[in-house]
XYZ file of C-alpha atoms in Angstrom:
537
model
C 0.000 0.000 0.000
C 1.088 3.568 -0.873
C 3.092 5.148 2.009
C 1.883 7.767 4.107
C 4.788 10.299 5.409
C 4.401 11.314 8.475
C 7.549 12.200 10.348
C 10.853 13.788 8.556
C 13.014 10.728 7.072
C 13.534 7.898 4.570
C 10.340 5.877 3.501
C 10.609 2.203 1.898
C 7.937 1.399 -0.709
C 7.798 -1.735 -2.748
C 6.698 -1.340 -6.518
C 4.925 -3.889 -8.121
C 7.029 -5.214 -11.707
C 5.689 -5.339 -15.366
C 7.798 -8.427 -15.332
C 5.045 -11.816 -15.798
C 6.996 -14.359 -17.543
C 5.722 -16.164 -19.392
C 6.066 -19.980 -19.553
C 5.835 -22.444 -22.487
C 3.153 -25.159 -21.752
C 3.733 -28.969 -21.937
C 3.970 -30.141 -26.095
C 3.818 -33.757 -25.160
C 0.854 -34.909 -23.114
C -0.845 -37.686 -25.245
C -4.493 -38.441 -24.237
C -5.437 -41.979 -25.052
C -9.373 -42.727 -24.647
C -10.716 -46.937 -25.198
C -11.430 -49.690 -23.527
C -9.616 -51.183 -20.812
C -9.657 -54.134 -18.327
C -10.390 -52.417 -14.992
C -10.008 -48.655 -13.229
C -12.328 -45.837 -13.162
C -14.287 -45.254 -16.343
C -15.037 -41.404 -17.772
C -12.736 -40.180 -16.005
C -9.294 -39.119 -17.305
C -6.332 -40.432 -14.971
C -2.571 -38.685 -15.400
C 0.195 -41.699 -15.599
C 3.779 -40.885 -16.562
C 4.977 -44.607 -17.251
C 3.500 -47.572 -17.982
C 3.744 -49.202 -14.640
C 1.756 -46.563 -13.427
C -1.192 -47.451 -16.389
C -0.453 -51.530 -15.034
C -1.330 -50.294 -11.017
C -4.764 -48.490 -11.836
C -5.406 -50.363 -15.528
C -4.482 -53.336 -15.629
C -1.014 -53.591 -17.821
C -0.644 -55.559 -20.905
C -3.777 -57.859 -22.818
C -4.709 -58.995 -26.100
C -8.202 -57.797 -25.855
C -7.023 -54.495 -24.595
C -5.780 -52.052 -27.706
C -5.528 -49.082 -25.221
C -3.186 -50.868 -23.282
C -0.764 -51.701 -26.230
C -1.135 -48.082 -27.765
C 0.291 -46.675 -24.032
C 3.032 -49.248 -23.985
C 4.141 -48.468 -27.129
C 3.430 -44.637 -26.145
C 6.109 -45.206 -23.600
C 8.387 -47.277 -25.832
C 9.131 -44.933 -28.058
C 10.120 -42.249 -25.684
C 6.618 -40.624 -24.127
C 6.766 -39.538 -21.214
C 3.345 -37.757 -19.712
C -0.747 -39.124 -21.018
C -4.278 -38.799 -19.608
C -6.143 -42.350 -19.925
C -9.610 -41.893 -20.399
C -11.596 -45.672 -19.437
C -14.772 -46.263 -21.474
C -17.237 -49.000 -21.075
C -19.833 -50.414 -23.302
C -23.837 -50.560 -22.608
C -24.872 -52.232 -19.772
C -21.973 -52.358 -17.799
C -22.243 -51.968 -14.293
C -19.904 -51.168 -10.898
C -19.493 -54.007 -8.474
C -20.776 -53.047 -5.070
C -21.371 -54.464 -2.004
C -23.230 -53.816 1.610
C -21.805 -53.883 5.305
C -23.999 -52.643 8.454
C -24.765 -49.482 7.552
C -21.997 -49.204 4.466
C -22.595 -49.597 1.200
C -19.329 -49.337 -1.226
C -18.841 -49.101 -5.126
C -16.342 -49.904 -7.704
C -14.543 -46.771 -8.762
C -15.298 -48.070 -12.491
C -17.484 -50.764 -14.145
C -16.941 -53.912 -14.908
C -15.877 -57.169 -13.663
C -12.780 -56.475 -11.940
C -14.201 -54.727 -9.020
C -15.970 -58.441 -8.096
C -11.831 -58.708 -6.673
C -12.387 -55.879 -4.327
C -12.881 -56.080 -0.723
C -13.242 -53.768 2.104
C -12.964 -54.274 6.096
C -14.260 -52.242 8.743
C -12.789 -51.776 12.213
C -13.178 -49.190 15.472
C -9.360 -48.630 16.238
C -9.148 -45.183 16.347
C -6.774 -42.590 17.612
C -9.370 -41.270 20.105
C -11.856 -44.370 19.982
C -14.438 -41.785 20.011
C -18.100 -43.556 18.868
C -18.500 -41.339 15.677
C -15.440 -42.318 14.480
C -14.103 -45.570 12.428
C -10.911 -46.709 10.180
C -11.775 -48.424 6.341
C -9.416 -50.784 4.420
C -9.842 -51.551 1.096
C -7.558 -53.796 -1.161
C -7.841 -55.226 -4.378
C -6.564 -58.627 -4.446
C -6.107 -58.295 -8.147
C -3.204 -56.476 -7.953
C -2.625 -55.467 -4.104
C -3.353 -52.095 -3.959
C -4.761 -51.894 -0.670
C -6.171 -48.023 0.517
C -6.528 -47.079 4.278
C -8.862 -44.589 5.834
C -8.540 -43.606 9.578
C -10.376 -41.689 11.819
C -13.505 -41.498 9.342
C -16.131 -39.514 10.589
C -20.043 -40.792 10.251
C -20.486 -36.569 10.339
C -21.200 -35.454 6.769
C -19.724 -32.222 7.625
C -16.174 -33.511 9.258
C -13.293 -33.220 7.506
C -12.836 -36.709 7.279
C -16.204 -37.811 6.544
C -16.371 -40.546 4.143
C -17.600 -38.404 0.984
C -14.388 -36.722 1.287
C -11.581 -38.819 1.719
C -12.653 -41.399 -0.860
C -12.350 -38.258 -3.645
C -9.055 -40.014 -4.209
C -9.505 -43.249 -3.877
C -8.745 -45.338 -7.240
C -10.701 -48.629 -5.954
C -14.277 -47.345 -4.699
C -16.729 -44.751 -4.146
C -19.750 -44.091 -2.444
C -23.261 -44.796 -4.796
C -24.191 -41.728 -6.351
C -25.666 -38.967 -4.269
C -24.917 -40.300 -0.745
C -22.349 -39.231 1.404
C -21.705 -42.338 3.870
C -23.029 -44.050 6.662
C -24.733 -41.469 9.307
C -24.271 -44.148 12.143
C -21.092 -45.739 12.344
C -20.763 -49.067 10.843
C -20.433 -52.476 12.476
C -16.869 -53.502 12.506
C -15.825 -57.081 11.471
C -14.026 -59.609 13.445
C -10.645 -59.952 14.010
C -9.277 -63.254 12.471
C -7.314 -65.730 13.988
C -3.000 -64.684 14.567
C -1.550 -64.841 10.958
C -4.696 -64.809 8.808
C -4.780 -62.319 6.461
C -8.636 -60.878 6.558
C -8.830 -59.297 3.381
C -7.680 -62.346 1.427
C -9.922 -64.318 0.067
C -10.843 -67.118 1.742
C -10.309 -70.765 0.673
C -13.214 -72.739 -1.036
C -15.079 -74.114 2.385
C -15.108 -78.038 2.450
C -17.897 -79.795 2.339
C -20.184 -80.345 5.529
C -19.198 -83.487 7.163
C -23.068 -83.882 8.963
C -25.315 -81.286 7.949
C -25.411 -80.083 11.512
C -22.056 -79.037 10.395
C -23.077 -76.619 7.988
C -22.303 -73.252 9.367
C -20.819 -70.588 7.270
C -17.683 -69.462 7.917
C -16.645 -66.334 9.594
C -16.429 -63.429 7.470
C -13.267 -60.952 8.088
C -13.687 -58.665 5.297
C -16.724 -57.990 3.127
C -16.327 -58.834 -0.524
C -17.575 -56.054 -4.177
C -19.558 -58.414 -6.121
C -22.283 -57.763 -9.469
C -20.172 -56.147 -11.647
C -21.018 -56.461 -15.629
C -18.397 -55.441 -18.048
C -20.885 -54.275 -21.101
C -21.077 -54.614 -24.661
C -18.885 -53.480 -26.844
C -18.320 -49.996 -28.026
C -20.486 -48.060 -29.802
C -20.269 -44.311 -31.455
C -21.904 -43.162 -28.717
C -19.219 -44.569 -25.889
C -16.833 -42.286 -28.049
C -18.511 -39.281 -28.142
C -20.095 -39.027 -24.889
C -21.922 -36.023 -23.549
C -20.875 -32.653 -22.776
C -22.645 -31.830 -19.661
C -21.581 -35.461 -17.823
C -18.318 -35.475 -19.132
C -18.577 -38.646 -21.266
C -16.684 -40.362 -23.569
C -13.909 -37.456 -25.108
C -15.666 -34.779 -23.093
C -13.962 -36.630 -19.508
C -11.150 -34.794 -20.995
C -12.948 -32.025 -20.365
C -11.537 -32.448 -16.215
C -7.471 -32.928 -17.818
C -5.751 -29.622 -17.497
C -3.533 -30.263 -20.847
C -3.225 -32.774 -23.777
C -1.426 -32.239 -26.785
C -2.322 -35.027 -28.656
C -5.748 -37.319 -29.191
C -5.375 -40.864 -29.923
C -8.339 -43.389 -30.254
C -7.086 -47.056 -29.807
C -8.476 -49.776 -31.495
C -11.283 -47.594 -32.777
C -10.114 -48.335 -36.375
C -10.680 -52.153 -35.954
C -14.420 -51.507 -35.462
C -16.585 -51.786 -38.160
C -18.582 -47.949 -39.043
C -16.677 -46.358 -35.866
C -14.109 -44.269 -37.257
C -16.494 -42.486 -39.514
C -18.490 -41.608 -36.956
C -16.354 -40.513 -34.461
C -13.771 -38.858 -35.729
C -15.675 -35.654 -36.933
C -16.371 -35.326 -33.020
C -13.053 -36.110 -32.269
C -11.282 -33.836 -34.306
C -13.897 -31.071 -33.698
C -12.727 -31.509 -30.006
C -9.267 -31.541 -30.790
C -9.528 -28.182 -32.560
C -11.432 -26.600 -29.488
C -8.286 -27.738 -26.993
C -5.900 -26.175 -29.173
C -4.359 -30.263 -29.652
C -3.422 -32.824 -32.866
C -5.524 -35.825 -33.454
C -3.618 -38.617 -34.342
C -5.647 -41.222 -37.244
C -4.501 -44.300 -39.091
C -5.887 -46.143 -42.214
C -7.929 -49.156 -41.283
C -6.033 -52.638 -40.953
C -7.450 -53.807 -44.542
C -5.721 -50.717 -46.094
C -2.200 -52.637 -47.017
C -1.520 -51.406 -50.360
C -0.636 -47.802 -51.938
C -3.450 -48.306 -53.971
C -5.645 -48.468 -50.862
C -3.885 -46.079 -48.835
C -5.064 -43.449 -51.642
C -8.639 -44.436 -51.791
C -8.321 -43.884 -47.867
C -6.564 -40.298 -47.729
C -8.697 -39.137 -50.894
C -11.996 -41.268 -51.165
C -13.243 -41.780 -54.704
C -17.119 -40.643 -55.543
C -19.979 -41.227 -54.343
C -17.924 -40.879 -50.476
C -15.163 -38.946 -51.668
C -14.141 -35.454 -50.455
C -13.064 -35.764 -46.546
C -11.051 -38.414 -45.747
C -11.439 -40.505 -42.890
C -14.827 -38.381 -42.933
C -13.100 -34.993 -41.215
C -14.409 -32.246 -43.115
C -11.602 -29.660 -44.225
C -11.955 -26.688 -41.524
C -11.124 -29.501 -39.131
C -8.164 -31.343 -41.016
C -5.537 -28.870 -39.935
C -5.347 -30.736 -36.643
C -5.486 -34.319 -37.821
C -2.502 -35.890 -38.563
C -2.986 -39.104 -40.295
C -0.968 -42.430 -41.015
C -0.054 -45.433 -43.321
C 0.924 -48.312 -42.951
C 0.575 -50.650 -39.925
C 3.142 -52.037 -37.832
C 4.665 -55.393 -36.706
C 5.814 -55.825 -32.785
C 6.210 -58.216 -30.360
C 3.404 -58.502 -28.052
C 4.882 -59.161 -24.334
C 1.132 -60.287 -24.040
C 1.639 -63.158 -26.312
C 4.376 -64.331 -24.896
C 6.713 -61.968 -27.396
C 4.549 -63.151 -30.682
C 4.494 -60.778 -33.505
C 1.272 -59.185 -34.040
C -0.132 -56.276 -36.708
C -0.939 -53.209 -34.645
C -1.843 -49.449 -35.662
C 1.035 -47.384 -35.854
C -0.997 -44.230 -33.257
C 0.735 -45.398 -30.241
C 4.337 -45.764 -31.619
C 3.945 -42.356 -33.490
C 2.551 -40.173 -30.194
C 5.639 -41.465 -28.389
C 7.481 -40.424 -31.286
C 6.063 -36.817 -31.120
C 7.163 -36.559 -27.228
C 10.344 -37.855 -27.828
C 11.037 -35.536 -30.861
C 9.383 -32.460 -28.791
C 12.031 -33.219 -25.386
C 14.989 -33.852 -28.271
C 14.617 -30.704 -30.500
C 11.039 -28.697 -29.609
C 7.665 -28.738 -30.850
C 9.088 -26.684 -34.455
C 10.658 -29.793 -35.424
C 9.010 -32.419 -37.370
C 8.578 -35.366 -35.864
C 9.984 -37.346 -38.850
C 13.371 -38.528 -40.585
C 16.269 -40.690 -39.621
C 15.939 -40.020 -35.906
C 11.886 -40.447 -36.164
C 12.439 -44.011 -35.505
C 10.130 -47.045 -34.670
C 11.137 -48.269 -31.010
C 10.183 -52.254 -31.061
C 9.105 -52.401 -34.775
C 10.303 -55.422 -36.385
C 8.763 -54.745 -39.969
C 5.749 -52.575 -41.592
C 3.012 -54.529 -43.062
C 3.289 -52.430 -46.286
C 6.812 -51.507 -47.742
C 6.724 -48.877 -49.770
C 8.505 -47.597 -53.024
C 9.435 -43.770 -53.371
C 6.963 -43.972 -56.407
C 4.442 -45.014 -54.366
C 4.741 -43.017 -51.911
C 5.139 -40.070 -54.252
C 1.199 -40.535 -54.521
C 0.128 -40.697 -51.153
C 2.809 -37.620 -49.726
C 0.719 -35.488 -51.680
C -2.652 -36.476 -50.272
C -1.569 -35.771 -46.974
C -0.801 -38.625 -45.593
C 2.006 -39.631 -43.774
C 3.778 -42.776 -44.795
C 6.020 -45.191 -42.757
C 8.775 -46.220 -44.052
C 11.633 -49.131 -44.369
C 15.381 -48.134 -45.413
C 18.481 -49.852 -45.454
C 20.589 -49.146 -42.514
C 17.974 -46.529 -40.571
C 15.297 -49.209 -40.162
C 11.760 -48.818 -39.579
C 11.411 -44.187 -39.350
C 8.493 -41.864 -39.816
C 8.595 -40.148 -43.376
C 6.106 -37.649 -43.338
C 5.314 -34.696 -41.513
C 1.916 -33.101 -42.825
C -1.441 -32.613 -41.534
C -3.991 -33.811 -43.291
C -4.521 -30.369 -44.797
C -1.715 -30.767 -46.086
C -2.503 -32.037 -49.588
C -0.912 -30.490 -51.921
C -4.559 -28.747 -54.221
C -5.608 -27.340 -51.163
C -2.508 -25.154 -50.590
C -3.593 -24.423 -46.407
C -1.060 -22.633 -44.453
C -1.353 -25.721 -42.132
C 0.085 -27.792 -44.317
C 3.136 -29.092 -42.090
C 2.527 -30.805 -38.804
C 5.015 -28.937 -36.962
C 3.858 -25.461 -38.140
C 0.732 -26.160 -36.830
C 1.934 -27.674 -33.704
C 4.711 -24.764 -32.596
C 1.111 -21.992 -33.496
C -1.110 -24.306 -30.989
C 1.819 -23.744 -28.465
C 1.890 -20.574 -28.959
C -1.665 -20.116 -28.812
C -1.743 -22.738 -25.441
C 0.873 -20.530 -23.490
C -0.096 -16.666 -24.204
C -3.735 -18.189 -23.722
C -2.364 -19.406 -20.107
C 0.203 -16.600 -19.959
C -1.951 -13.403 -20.320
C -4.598 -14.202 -17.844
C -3.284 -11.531 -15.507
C -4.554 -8.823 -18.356
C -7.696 -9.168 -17.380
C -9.696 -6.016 -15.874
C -6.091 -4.182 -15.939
C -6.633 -0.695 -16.939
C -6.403 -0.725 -20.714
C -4.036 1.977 -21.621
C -0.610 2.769 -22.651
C 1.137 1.089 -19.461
C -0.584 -2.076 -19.902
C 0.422 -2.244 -23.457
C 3.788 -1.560 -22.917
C 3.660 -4.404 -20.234
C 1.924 -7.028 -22.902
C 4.910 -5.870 -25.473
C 7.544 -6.779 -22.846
C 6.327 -10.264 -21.241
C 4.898 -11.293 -24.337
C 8.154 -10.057 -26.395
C 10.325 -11.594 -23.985
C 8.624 -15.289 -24.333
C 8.735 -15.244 -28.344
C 12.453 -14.194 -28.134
C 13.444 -17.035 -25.908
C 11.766 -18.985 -28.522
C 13.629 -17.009 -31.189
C 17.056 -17.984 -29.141
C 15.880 -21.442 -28.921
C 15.665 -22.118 -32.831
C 11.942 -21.798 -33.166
C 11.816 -19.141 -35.696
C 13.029 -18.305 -39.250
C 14.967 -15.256 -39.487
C 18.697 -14.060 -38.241
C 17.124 -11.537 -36.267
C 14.300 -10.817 -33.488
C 12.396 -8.465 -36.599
C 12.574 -11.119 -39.362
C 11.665 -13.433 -36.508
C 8.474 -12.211 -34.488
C 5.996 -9.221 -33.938
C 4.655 -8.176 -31.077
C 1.978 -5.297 -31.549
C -0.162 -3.842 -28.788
C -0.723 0.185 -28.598
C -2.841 2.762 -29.792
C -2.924 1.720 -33.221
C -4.686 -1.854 -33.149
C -6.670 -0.424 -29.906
C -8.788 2.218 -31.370
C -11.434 3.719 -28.641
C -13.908 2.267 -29.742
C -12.458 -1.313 -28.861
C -11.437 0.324 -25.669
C -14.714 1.662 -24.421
C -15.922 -2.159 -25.067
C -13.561 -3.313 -22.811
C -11.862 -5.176 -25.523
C -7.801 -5.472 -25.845
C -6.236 -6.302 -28.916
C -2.889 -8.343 -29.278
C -1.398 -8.768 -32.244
C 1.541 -11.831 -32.304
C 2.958 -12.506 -35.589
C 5.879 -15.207 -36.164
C 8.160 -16.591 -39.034
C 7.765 -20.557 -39.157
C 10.457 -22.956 -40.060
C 8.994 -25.106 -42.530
C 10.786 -28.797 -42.893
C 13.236 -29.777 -45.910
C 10.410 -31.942 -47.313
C 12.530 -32.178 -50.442
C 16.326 -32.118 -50.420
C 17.263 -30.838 -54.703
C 20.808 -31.518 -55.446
C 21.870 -30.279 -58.793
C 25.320 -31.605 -60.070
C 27.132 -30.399 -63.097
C 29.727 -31.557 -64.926
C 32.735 -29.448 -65.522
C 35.188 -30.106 -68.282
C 37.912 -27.888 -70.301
C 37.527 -24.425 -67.560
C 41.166 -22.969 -67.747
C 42.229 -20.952 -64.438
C 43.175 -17.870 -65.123
């Protein structure tokens, strides 16, 4: 606050600085959204390695794309993602009752039938309101324990609020816990384990003998894993947070990726208009394949430019949205840890998002993630090699092809959206043009927030020239622009001249950021002439 003199001397008074840096968001957060074998559903779950997708997922299966496309994320050098769980119709939580307790899996399906919970009054204070909650999965251990939990809906530790991160259950949907504290179950006998599950009981010697045995935990049971996917599991709903709208609850992805969606039948037609309408709202690339039947050149072009009566947007994305789809040809061939280290055809999305993150931590988001270091962790062999000729007629469809070469191996060799064809001449053409703009876009979006309500004259402007100059010229130092200096480089334009009144007096301020893309060597000309019969003079 402004000092007030009062008495002859020297007076201290602390300024507030223009300085608000500005900092560059995350490039390389992939969001993968499908089916998987256990774990919350609709809700998107940060990992950063694969052993953390095994813990609250359930690692590694055949009938599992999602979990292949994250191994393979991480394979190939990712390093951050946001899993997104869906389930099909019909599928439904496992849950169980104890006393006055009633507990649900934290997702649908089948796996929370493994769950079981235990109840006991050993509390710090052993006051009567209170009681302590164990729950383990005996799937895969991970055992969660609540103390002190309050039967008051309004404590602290009630149970409505410490179970907000609980990965296992909930409580059913619009209840908040027990209001009476809950029976607690008996101990077992030294060295029994009471949330294990117990041995198969023997069969009653008399029938006198027929007493069931005593029950240390209480076991989740009813669960229904649902039909398959549909269109609709995709999409979702926007006011629930659905399908690709859970992502709605991430903070940042870079990157969409839909696995297994291509290997059922009418899906990707329907779903990736949505998808890639989404993408384009969160300022992030959608990542597409061609189908597993499209194993030809010949194919791959029908695919990337459909022939009449269907043709005009491939993969069905209509061109506004195409500048954030990136798409891909052909499919790959891996081991499958799975499958005991088989070889097995999967879609090259996975391999090629952990290619992007890797690229993005090796030289920034304004390289393209292609060439001889773009290369395919774990591939053994595409299941389509092509010849320069033939891919000299997808390239200039837009789609990105994968290629074999002697010595390099298995690399990326394309780096367009799939705008990027060449009759439609967009300014999106190149994938990491439009990736290093949504960055941009992403971080001043993020970085300017503090604008807001400031008085909208010349010492704001001034203050929006200097943060936001300072952020594009650390870029400029880092390589990201063309040009040998900060003018051929960059513009930064805020003052009186793109701020008439008018905007003013509607509150509105006006930014202008301008910058010089590097565009990739797509094609390397080397002209050699022969010289013969030059005298030196």
């Amino acid at each position: 606050m402004p000092v007030q003199p009062t008495y002859p001397g020297v007076y201290i008074n602390e300024l507030p600085s223009a300085v608000r840096t500005i900092t560059g968001v995350s490039t390389s957060v992939a969001a993968f959204v499908g089916a998987a074998l256990r774990g919350p559903d609709n809700v998107p779950v940060h990992i950063t390695s694969f052993a953390d997708y095994t813990s609250t997922f359930g690692g590694l299966h055949a009938s599992s794309p999602l979990s292949h496309a994250v191994y393979q994320f991480y394979l190939n050098g990712g390093s951050e993602a946001e899993i997104v769980r869906l389930v099909g119709s019909g599928a439904a939580r496992s849950t169980a009752t104890f006393s006055s307790l009633t507990l649900t899996a934290a997702g649908a399906g089948t796996w929370g039938d493994r769950i079981r919970f235990r109840v006991d009054h050993d509390t710090a204070t052993g006051a009567a309101n209170l009681y302590n909650l164990t729950v383990r999965d005996n799937d895969t251990g991970a055992e969660e324990r609540y103390l002190n939990v309050s039967i008051n809906a309004a404590d602290p530790r009630a149970l409505h609020k410490v179970l907000r991160t609980s990965a296992l259950v909930q409580l059913p949907t619009g209840t908040e816990g027990p209001t009476v504290r809950p029976l607690e179950h008996p101990d077992p006998p030294a060295g029994v384990d009471p949330l294990a599950d117990p041995p198969p009981a023997p069969p009653p010697a008399k029938p006198e003998d027929d007493t069931p045995p005593p029950v240390y935990s209480t076991p989740l049971g009813g669960g229904q894993p649902g039909g398959a996917l549909a269109a609709a599991s995709y999409t979702g709903d926007e006011d629930t947070k659905t399908g690709l709208w859970a992502l709605d609850r991430a903070d940042i992805f870079n990157m969409l990726y839909l696995p297994g969606i291509t290997e059922l039948s009418g899906l990707p037609a329907a779903v990736y208009p949505a998808a890639a309408g989404y993408c384009q709202k969160r300022r992030a690339m959608f990542i597409v394949e061609t189908g597993k039947e499209v194993n030809t050149a010949s194919r791959a072009v029908d695919a990337a430019h459909p022939p009449p009566p269907n043709g005009g947007d491939p993969f069905g994305i209509a061109r506004d949205l195409r500048k954030n789809v990136a798409a891909y040809f052909p499919w790959v061939n891996l081991a499958d840890p799975a499958e005991e280290g088989g070889v097995r055809e999967f879609p090259p999305g996975g391999v090629v998002a952990g290619i992007w993150a890797r690229t993005d931590a090796q030289r920034g988001v304004w390289k393209a993630p292609a060439g001889t270091e773009a290369s395919l962790n774990g591939v053994q062999e595409l299941t389509a090699n092509l010849t320069d000729t033939e891919h000299g007629r997808l390239n200039p469809l837009g789609l990105n092809c994968l290629r074999q070469f002697p010595v390099t191996g298995n690399v990326v060799w394309g780096a367009r959206t799939l705008a990027g064809a060449d009759r439609l001449a967009d300014q999106w053409k190149y994938l990491p043009v439009r990736r290093l703009a949504l960055f941009l876009e992403e971080s001043l979006f993020r970085g300017t927030q503090w604008v807001v309500f400031e008085p909208n004259d010349e010492p704001l402007w001034s203050s929006v020239r200097l943060n936001v100059g300072a952020f594009m010229n650390t870029l400029f130092r880092q390589g990201a622009f063309q040009g040998q200096t900060p003018q051929q480089a960059y513009l930064v334009k805020c003052d009186r001249e793109n701020n008439p009144q008018n905007d003013i007096d509607r509150g509105i301020l006006n930014i202008l950021v301008g910058f010089a893309p590097l565009k990739p060597a797509e094609f390397v000309l080397i002209n050699i002439q022969q010289l013969a019969g030059q005298v030196q003079v």
